[in-house]
Coordinates of C-alpha atoms and ligand atoms in Angstrom, one line a residue:
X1 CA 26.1 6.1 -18.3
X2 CA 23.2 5.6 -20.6
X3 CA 19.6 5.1 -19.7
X4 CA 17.8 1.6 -20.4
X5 CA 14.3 1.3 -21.1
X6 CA 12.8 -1.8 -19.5
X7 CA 10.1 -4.0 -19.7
X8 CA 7.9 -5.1 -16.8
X9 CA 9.0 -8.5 -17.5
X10 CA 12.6 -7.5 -17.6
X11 CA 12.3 -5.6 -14.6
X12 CA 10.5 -7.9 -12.7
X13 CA 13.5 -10.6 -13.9
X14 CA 15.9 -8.3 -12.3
X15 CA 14.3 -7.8 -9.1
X16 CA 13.9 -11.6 -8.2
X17 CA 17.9 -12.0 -9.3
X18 CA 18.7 -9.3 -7.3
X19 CA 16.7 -10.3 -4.2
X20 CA 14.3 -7.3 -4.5
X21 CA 11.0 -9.1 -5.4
X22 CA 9.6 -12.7 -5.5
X23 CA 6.4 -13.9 -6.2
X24 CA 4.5 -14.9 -3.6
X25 CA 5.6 -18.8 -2.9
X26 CA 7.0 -19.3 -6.4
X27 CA 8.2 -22.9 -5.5
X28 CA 4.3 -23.4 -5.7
X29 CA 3.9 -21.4 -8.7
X30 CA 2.7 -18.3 -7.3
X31 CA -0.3 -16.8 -6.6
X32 CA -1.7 -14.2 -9.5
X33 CA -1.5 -11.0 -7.9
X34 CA 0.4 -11.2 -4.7
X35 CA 3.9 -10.7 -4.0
X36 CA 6.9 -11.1 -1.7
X37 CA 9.6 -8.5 -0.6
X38 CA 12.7 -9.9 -0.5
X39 CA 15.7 -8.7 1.7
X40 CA 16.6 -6.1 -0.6
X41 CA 13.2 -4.9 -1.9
X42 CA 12.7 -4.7 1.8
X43 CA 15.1 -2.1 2.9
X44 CA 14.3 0.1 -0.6
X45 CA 10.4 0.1 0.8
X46 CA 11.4 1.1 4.2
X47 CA 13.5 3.6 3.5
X48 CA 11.1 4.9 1.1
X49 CA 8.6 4.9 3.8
X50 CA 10.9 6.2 6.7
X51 CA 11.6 9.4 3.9
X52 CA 7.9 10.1 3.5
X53 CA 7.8 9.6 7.6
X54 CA 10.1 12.3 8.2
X55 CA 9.0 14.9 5.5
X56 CA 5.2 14.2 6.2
X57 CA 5.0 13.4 10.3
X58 CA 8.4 14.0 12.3
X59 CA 8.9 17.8 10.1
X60 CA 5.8 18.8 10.7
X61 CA 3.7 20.1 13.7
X62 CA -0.2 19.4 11.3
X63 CA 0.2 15.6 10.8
X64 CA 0.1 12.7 12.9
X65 CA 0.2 8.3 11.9
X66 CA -2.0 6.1 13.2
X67 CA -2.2 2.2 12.1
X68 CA -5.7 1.0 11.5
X69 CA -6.8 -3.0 11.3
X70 CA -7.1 -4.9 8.0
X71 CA -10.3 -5.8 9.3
X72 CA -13.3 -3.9 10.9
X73 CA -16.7 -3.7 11.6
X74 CA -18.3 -4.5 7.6
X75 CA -20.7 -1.2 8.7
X76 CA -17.6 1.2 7.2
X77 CA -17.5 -0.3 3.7
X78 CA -21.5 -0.3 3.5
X79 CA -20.9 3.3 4.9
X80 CA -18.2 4.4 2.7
X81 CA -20.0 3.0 -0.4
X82 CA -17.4 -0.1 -0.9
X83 CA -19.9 -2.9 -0.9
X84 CA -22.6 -1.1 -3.3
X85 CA -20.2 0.7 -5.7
X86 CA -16.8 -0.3 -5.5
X87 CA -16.3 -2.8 -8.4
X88 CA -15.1 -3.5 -12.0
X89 CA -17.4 -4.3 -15.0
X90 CA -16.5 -8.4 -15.8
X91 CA -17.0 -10.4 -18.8
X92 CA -17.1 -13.7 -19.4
X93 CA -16.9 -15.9 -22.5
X94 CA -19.5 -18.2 -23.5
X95 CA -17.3 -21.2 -24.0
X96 CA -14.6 -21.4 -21.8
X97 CA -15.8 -18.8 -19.2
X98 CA -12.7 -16.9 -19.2
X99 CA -12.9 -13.8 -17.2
X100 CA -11.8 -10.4 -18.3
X101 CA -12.0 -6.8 -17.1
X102 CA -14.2 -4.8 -19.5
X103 CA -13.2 -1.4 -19.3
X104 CA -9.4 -2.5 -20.4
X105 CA -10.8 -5.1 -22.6
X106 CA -12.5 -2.6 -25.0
X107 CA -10.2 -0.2 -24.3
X108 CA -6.8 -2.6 -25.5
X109 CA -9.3 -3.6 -28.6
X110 CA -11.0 -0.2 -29.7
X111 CA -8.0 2.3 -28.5
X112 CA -10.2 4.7 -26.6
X113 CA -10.2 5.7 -23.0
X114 CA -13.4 4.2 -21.2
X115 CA -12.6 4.9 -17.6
X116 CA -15.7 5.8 -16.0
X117 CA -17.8 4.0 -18.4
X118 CA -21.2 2.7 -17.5
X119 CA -22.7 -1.2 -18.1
X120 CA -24.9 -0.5 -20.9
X121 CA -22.3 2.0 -22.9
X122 CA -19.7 -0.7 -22.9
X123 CA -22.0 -3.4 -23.6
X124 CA -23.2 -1.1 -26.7
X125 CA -19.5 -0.8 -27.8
X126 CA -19.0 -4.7 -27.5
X127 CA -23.0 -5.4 -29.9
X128 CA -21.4 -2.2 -32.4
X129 CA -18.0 -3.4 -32.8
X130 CA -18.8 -7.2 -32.5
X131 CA -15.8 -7.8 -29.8
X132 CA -14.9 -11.3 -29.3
X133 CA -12.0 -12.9 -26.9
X134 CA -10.1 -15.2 -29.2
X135 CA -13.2 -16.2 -31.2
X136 CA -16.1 -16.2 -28.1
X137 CA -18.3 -14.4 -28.0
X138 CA -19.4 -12.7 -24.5
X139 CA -22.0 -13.4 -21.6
X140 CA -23.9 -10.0 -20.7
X141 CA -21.6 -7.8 -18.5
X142 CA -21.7 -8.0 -14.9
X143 CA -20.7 -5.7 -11.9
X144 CA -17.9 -7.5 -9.6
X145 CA -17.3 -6.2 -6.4
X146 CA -13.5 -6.0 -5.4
X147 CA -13.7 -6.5 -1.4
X148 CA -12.4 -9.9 -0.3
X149 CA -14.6 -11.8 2.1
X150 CA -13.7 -13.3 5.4
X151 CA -15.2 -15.3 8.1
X152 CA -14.8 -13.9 11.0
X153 CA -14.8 -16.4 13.7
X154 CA -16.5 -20.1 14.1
X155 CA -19.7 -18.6 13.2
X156 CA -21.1 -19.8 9.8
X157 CA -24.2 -17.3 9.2
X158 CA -24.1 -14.2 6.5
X159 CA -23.6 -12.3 9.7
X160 CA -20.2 -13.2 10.1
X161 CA -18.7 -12.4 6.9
X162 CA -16.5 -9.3 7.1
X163 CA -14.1 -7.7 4.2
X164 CA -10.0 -7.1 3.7
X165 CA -9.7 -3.5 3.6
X166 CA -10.0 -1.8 0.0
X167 CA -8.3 1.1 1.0
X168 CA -6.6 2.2 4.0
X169 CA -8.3 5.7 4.5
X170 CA -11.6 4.0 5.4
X171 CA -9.6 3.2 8.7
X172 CA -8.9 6.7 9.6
X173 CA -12.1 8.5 8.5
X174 CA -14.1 7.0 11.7
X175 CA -11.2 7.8 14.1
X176 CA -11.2 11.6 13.5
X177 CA -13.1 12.4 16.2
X178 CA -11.0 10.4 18.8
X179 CA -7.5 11.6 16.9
X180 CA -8.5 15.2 16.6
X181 CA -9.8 15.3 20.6
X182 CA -6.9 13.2 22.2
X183 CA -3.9 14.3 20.1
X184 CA -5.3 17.9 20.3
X185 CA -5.3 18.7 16.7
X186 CA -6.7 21.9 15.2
X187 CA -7.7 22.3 11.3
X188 CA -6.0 22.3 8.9
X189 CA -4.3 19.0 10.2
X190 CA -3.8 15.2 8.4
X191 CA -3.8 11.6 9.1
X192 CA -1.6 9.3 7.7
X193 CA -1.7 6.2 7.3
X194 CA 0.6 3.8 5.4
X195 CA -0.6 -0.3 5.2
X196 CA -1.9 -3.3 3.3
X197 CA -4.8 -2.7 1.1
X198 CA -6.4 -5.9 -0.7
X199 CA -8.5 -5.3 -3.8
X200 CA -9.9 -8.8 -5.9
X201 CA -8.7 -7.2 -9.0
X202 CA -10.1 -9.6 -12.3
X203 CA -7.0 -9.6 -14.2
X204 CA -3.8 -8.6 -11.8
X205 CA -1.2 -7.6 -14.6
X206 CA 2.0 -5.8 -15.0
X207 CA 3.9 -7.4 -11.9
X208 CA 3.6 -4.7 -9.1
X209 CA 1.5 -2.6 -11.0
X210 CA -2.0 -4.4 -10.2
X211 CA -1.8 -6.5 -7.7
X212 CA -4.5 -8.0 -5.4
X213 CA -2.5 -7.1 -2.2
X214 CA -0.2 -4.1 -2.1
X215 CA 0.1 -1.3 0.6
X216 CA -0.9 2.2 0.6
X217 CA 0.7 5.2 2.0
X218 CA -2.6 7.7 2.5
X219 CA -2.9 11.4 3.9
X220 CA -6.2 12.4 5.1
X221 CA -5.8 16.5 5.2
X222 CA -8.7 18.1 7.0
X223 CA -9.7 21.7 6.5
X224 CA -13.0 23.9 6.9
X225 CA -13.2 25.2 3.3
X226 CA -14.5 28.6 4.9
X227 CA -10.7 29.3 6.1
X228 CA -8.3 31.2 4.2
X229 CA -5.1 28.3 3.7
X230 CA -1.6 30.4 4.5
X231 CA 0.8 27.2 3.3
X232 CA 1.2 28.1 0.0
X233 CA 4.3 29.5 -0.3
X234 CA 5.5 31.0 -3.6
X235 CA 7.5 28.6 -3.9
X236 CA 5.0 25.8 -3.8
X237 CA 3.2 27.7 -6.4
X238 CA 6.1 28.3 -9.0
X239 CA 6.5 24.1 -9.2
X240 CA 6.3 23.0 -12.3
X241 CA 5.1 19.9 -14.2
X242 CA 3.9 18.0 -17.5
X243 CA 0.3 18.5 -17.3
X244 CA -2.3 17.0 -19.2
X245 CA -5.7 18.4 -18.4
X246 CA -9.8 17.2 -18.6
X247 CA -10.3 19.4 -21.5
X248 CA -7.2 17.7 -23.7
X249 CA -8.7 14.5 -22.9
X250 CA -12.2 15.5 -23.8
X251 CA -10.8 16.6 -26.7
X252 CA -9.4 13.6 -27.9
X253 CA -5.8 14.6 -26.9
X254 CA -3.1 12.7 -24.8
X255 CA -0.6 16.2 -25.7
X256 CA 1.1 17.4 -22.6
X257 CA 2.1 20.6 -21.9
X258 CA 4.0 22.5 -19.0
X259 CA 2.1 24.0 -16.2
X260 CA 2.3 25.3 -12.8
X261 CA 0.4 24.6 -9.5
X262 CA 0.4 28.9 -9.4
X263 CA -1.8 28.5 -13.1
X264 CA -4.3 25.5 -11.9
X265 CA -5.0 27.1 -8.0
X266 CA -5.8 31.2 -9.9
X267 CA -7.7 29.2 -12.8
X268 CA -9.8 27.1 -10.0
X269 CA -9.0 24.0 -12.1
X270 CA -7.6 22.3 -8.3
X271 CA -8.0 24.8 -4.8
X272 CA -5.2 26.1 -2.7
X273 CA -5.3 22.8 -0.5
X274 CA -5.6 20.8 -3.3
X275 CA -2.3 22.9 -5.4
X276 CA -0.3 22.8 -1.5
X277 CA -0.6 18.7 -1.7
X278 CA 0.0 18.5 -5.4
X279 CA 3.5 20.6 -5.1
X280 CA 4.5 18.4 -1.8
X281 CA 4.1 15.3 -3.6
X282 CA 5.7 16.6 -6.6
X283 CA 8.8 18.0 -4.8
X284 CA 9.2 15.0 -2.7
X285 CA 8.8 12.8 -5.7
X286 CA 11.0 14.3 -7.3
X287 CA 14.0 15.4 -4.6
X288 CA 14.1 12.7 -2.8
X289 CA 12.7 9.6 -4.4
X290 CA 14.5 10.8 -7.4
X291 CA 12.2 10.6 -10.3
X292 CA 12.6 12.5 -13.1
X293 CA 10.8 15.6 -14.3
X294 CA 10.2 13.9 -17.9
X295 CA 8.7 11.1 -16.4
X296 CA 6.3 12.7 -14.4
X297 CA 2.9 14.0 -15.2
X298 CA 0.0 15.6 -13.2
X299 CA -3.4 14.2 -15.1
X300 CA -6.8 16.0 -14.0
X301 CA -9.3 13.3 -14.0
X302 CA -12.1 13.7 -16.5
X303 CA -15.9 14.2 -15.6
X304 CA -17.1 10.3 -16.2
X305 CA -14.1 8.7 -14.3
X306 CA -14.3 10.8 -11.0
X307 CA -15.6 8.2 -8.0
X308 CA -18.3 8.6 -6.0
X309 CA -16.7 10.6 -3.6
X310 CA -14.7 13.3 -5.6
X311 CA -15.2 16.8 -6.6
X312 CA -12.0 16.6 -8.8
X313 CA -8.9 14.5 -8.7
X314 CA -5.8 14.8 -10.1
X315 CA -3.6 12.0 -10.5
X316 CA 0.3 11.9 -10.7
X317 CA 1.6 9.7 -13.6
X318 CA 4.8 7.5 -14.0
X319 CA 6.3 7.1 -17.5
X320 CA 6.1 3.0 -16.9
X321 CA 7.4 0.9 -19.6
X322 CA 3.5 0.6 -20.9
X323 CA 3.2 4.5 -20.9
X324 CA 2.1 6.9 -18.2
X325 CA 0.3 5.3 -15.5
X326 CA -1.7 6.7 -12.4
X327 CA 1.2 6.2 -9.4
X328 CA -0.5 8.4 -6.8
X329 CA -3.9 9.5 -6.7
X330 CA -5.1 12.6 -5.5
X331 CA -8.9 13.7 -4.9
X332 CA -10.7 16.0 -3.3
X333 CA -13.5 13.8 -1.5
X334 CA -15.1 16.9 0.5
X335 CA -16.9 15.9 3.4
X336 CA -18.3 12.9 2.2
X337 CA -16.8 9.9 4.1
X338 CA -17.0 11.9 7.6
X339 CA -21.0 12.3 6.5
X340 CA -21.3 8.5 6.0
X341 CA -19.4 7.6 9.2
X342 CA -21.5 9.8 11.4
X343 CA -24.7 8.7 9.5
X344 CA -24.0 4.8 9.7
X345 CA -22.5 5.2 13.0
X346 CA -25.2 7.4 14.6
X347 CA -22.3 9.1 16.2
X348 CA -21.1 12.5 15.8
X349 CA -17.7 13.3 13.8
X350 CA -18.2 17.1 13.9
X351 CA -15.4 19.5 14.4
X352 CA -15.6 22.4 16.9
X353 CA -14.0 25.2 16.0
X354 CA -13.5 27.2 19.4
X355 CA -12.8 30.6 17.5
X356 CA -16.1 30.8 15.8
X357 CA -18.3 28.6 17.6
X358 CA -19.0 26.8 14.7
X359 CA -19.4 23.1 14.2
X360 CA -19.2 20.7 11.1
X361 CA -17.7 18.1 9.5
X362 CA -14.3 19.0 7.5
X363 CA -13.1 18.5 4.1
X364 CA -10.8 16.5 2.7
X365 CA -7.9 16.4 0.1
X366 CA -6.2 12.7 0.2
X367 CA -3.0 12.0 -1.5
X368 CA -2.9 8.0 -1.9
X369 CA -0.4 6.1 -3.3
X370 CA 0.9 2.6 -3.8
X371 CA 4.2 1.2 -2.3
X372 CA 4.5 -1.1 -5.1
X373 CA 3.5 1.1 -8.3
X374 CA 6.1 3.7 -5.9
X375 CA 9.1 1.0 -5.9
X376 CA 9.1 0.6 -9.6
X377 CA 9.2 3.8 -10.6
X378 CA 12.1 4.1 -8.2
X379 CA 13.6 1.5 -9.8
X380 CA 12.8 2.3 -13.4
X381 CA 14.3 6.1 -13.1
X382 CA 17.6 4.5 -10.7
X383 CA 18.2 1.9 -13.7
X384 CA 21.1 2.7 -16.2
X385 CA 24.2 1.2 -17.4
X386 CA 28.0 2.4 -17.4
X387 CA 29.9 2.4 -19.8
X388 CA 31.1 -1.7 -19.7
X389 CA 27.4 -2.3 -20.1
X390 CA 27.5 -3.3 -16.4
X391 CA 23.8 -2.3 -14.3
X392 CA 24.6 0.5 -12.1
X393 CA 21.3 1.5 -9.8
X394 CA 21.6 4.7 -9.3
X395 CA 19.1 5.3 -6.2
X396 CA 19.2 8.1 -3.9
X397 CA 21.7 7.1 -1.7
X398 CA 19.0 7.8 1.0
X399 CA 16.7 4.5 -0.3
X400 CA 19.8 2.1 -0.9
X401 CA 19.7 -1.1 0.5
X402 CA 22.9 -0.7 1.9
X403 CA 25.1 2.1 2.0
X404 CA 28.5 1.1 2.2
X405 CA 30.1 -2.2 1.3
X406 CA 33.1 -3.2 2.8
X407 CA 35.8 -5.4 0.8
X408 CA 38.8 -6.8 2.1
X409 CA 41.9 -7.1 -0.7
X410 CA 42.5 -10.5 0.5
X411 CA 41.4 -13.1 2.8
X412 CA 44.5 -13.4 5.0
X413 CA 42.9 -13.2 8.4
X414 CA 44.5 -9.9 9.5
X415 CA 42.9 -8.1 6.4
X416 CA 39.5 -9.9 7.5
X417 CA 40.0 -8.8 11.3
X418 CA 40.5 -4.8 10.4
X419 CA 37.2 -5.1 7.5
X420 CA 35.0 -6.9 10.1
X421 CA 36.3 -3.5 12.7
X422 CA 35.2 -1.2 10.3
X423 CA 32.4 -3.3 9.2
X424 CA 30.8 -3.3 12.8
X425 CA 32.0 0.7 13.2
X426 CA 29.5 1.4 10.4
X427 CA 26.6 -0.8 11.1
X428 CA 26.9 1.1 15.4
X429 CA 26.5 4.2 13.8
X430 CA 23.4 2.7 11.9
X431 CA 24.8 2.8 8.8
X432 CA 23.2 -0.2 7.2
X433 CA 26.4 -1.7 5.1
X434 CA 27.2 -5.3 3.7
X435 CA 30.4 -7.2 3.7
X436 CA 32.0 -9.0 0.7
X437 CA 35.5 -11.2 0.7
X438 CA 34.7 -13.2 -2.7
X439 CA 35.9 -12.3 -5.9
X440 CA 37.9 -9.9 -8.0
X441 CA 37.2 -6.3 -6.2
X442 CA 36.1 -5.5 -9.9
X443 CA 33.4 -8.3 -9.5
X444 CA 32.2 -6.3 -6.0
X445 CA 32.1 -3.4 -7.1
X446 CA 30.2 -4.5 -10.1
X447 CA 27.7 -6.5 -7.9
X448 CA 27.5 -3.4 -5.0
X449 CA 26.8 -1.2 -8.4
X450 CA 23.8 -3.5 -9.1
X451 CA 21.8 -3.2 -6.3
X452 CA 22.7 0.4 -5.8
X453 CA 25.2 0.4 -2.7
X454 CA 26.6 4.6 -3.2
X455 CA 30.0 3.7 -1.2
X456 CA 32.3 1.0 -1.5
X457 CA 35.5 0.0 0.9
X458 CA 38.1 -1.4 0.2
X459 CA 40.7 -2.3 2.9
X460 CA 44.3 -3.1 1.2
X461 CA 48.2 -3.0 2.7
X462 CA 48.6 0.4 3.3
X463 CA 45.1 0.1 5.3
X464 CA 46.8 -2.3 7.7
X465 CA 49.6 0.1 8.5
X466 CA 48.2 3.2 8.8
X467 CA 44.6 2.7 8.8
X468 CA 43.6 5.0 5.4
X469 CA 41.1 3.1 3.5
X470 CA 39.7 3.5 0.0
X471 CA 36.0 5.0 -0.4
X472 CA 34.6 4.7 -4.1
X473 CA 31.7 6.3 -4.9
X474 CA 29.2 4.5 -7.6
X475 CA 28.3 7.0 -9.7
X476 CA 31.8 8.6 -10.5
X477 CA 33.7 5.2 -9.9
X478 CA 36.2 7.9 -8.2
X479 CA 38.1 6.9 -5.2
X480 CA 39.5 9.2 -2.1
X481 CA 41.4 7.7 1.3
X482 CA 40.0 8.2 4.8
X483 CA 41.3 7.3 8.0
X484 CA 39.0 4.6 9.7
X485 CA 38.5 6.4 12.4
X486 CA 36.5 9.0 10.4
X487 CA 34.7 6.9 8.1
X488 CA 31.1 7.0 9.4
X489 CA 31.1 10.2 9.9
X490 CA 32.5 10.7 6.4
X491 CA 30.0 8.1 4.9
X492 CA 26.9 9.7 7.1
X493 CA 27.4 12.8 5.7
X494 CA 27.8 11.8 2.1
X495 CA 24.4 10.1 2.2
X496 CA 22.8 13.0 4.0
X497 CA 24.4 15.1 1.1
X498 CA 26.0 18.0 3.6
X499 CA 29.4 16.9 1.9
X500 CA 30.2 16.3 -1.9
X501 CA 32.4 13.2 -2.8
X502 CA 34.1 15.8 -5.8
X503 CA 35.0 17.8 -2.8
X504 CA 36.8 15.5 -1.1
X505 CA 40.6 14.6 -1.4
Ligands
ATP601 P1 -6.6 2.1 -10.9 O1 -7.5 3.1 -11.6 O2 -5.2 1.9 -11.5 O3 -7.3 0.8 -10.6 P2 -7.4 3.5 -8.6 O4 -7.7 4.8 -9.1 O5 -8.5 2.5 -8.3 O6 -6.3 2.8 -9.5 P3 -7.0 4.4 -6.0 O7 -8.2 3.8 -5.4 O8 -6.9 5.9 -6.2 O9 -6.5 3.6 -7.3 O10 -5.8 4.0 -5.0 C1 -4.7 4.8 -4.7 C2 -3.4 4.2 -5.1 O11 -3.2 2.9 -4.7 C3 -3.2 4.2 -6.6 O12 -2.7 5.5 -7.0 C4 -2.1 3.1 -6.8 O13 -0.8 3.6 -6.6 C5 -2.4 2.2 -5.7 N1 -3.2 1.0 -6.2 C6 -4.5 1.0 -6.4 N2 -4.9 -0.2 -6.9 C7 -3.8 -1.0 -6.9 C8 -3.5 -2.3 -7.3 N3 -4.4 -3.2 -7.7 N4 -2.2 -2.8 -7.2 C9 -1.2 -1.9 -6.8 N5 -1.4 -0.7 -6.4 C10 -2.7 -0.2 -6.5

C-alpha cells in the first residue's frame, strides 16, 4: 500500500464520483461556498458524529447535547460581539470591483502571517509594497461583517432583520442557566452542541475547507477556575504531539517540535482544563477518527490573532494538501459570553455553588470544530493505493459507509435467494451493508475497496450446501469461511475490534 498525496481538486473529484460530496445543485452550476452530502458522505458524517456522541455524551456522566435554532433573537449576536466585530478586512478593485479577502491577499503576495492584523497595518503593507490584483489597483479597505441577514416574517422594517447563526455556541451560552437547573448539572460540566453554522465568507475556497455553510460540533466546558480540576490523568498528560508554539511564530519560525500536554499545563503555556480538552481531542482524533500523528499539530495562537473573547487558544492543525490548516479550534473564552448574556439579557446566568455559598458566572474552555474541514482530513489520512494502483480507503471500520458488502458468485436465483438471507441478517442486526450482483467479484471488491467497505462476502457453491461463506477483509485482501449463522456476530465484533481478522481461521 502506498500513500497518495492529493489535491483539494483531486479530492473533491473523487468524492462527487464516489457519491460522497456534490456541490450544492451542480445541474445549476453550484453555489460558491455551499455543499451537498451525498449518500455516502452522509453515513461517513454520521458516524463520525455518532463516535464523538458516545465518547463525549453517552460515556460520560459531565456532558449533556442540546440542539439550538439557526435563528434567534438578533439581541445574542449584538451581545456576543458578532454584529460589531465579527468580520473580515475586504478589498475591492478599482476597475472591475472584484472582491478579495485582505488578510490572505497580502498574505498569498508578501509570504507573511497577518492573522490578527488591523485596517490601517494592512492598508500600510498594500501603499509600501504597491499590491495590485492583476493590474488594479485597490479601493481603501473595508470591514465586512460575516452574519447573513434574514427577514423574519412579513414585516419589512430594520426591526425584522435577524441573522444565520455564526457559530453554534452562541445557542448554548444563554441556556446555561435553564440546562444546568433542570438537567441538575454541577461544575465542572459541558454542553454540546453539534449543527449548521453559516458565515458569508468573501472568497469560500478549498472545497470543504471554507465554506459559507458547514456544521460545527462545539463543547461548552464550564468550571469555577477557583476549583482544583482532578481529570487529568497521567495519562492525559504524557500525550504527545507536534507543537508549534507563539514564541516560534513570533520568531519568524514555522519549526515544529514534539511536546506534551504534561510540558504546556507545568509551563502555564494552556491550564489543566485547557491541557484535559486538548489530550481528549487529540486521542480521539487520533484513535478513532484515525489521523495520523505526523499530520497532526497543536498550534498556540499568537498574541494579535486571539479573538475578542480569548485568553489563549490553541488550535489543532491538519497536514491538508495546502499545508497545516486550523481543523479544530480550541480557546479559552473565560467568562466572557455568560457576562454578555446576562448583561444584554438583564437576566441572571450565575452559578450557585451549594458547597461554598458562592455565586458567579463560570469559565469556559470550548473545543469547536468543523464537520467538513473533519471529513477531509478523514478522507485524506484513509486514502492510499494497493499495490495494482487500485484506491483502497482505508477508514476506521467504525466511520465506513457500509461495513460489509455482500456478493453473490452468480446470478442464478438460488445464489441471489441465500445473499439477499444474509443480506437482510446483517442489516437486522444494524449492520449497515450493501449488496452487489454485477461484475467480476474482482471489480466488487475493487469498488467496496473504494469507498472503504472493511468486509466483503462472497456467497459461492459450497455456500449453498453448507452455508460457509467467504469474509475478505480490505486491508489484508485475506479471506476466512464462516458459517452464516455466525456472521454478524463475527462482522460486529471485527468492527468493534474485540476480534482480529489475523486471528481468525
Ligand atoms: P478560520 O481562521 O479558518 O476562518 P476560525 O478561527 O474563524 O477559522 P472558528 O471560529 O474557531 O474558526 O470556528 C471553529 C471551527 O469551525 C474551525 O476550527 C473550523 O473547523 C470550522 N470552520 C470555521 N469557519 C469555517 C468555514 N468557513 N468553512 C468550514 N469550516 C469552518
Amino acid at each position: 500500500m502506498t500513500e497518495e498525496k492529493l489535491t483539494m481538486e483531486e479530492l473533491s473529484s473523487f468524492c462527487k464520483r464516489k457519491g460522497i460530496i456534490f456541490q450544492a445543485a451542480e445541474i445549476y452550476g453550484g453555489l460558491s461556498g455551499f455543499f451537498d452530502v451525498a449518500p455516502f458522505g452522509l453515513n461517513i458524517q454520521n458516524n463520525i458524529k455518532e463516535i464523538y456522541r458516545k465518547e463525549l455524551i453517552y460515556k460520560r456522566e459531565d456532558m449533556v447535547e442540546q440542539d439550538g435554532s439557526i435563528i434567534t433573537n438578533p439581541r445574542v449576536w449584538k451581545a456576543s460581539g458578532h454584529l460589531d466585530g465579527f468580520g473580515d478586512l475586504i478589498l475591492t478593485t478599482k476597475k472591475t470591483r472584484t472582491k478579495l479577502r485582505a488578510d490572505h491577499f497580502v498574505e498569498d503576495e508578501l509570504k507573511i502571517p497577518t492573522d490578527g492584523m488591523k485596517a490601517a497595518e494592512i492598508q500600510a503593507l498594500i501603499v509600501k509594497h504597491n499590491l495590485k490584483y492583476k493590474g488594479e489597483e485597490f479601493e481603501e479597505i473595508k470591514d465586512f461583517n460575516l452574519l447573513f441577514p434574514v427577514r423574519i416574517g412579513a414585516d419589512e422594517s430594520k426591526d425584522s432583520i435577524a441573522y444565520l447563526r455564526g457559530e453554534t455556541c452562541q445557542s448554548i451560552f444563554p441556556n446555561f442557566r435553564l440546562i444546568t437547573e433542570i438537567c441538575r448539572k454541577k461544575l465542572p460540566y459541558g454542553i454540546m452542541q453539534i449543527g449548521k453554522a453559516f458565515r458569508n465568507e468573501i472568497a469560500p475556497r478549498d472545497f470543504l475547507f471554507r465554506c459559507r455553510e458547514f456544521e460545527q460540533l462545539e463543547v461548552e466546558y464550564f468550571f469555577n477556575p477557583k476549583d482544583k480540576f482532578d481529570k487529568l490523568t497521567e495519562d492525559l498528560l504524557n500525550t504527545k504531539f507536534q507543537y508549534l508554539s507563539a514564541a516560534a511564530q513570533d520568531s519568524g519560525s514555522d519549526e515544529m517540535r514534539e511536546a506534551t500536554i504534561k510540558e504546556l499545563v507545568k509551563s502555564k503555556a494552556m491550564s489543566d482544563i485547557h491541557g484535559y480538552w486538548m489530550a481528549i481531542m487529540l486521542n480521539l482524533a487520533q484513535k478513532e477518527m484515525g489521523l495520523s500523528y505526523k499530520n497532526l499539530r497543536v498550534r498556540q495562537h499568537v498574541k494579535t490573532e486571539l479573538s475578542h473573547y480569548s485568553a489563549g487558544t490553541f488550535d489543532i492543525d491538519y497536514n491538508y494538501p495546502n499545508g497545516f490548516k486550523e481543523m479544530l479550534g480550541m480557546a479559552n473564552r473565560t467568562n466572557f459570553d455568560l457576562k454578555q448574556h446576562q448583561e444584554h439579557s438583564g437576566s441572571k446566568l450565575e452559578y450557585f455553588d451549594e458547597a461554598t455559598g458562592e455565586k458567579f458566572l463560570p469559565h469556559v474552555i470550548e473545543p469547536s470544530f468543523g464537520i467538513g474541514r473533519h471529513l477531509l482530513a478523514v478522507l485524506l489520512d484513509a486514502y492510499t493505493k494497493n499495490e495494482k494502483g487500485e484506491i483502497v480507503l482505508k477508514l476506521p471500520k467504525k466511520l465506513a459507509p457500509t461495513k460489509a458488502s455482500v456478493f453473490p458468485l452468480l446470478s442464478k436465483p438460488e445464489f441471489i435467494a441465500l445473499s439477499r438471507e444474509i443480506y437482510t441478517d446483517l442489516i437486522e442486526n444494524d449492520i449497515i451493508s450493501s449488496f452487489d450482483k454485477s461484475g467480476s467479484i474482482g471489480k466488487r471488491y475493487a469498488r467496496a475497496d473504494e469507498i472503504g467497505t472493511p468486509y466483503c462476502i462472497t456467497i459461492d457453491h459450497d455456500s449453498l450446501e453448507t452455508g460457509i461463506i467467504t469474509v475478505r477483509d480490505r486491508d489484508s485482501a485475506k479471506q476466512i469461511k464462516v458459517h452464516k449463522d455466525k456472521l454478524a456476530e463475527t462482522i460486529r465484533n471485527l468492527i468493534n475490534d474485540r476480534i482480529e481478522f489475523s486471528s481468525l481461521k
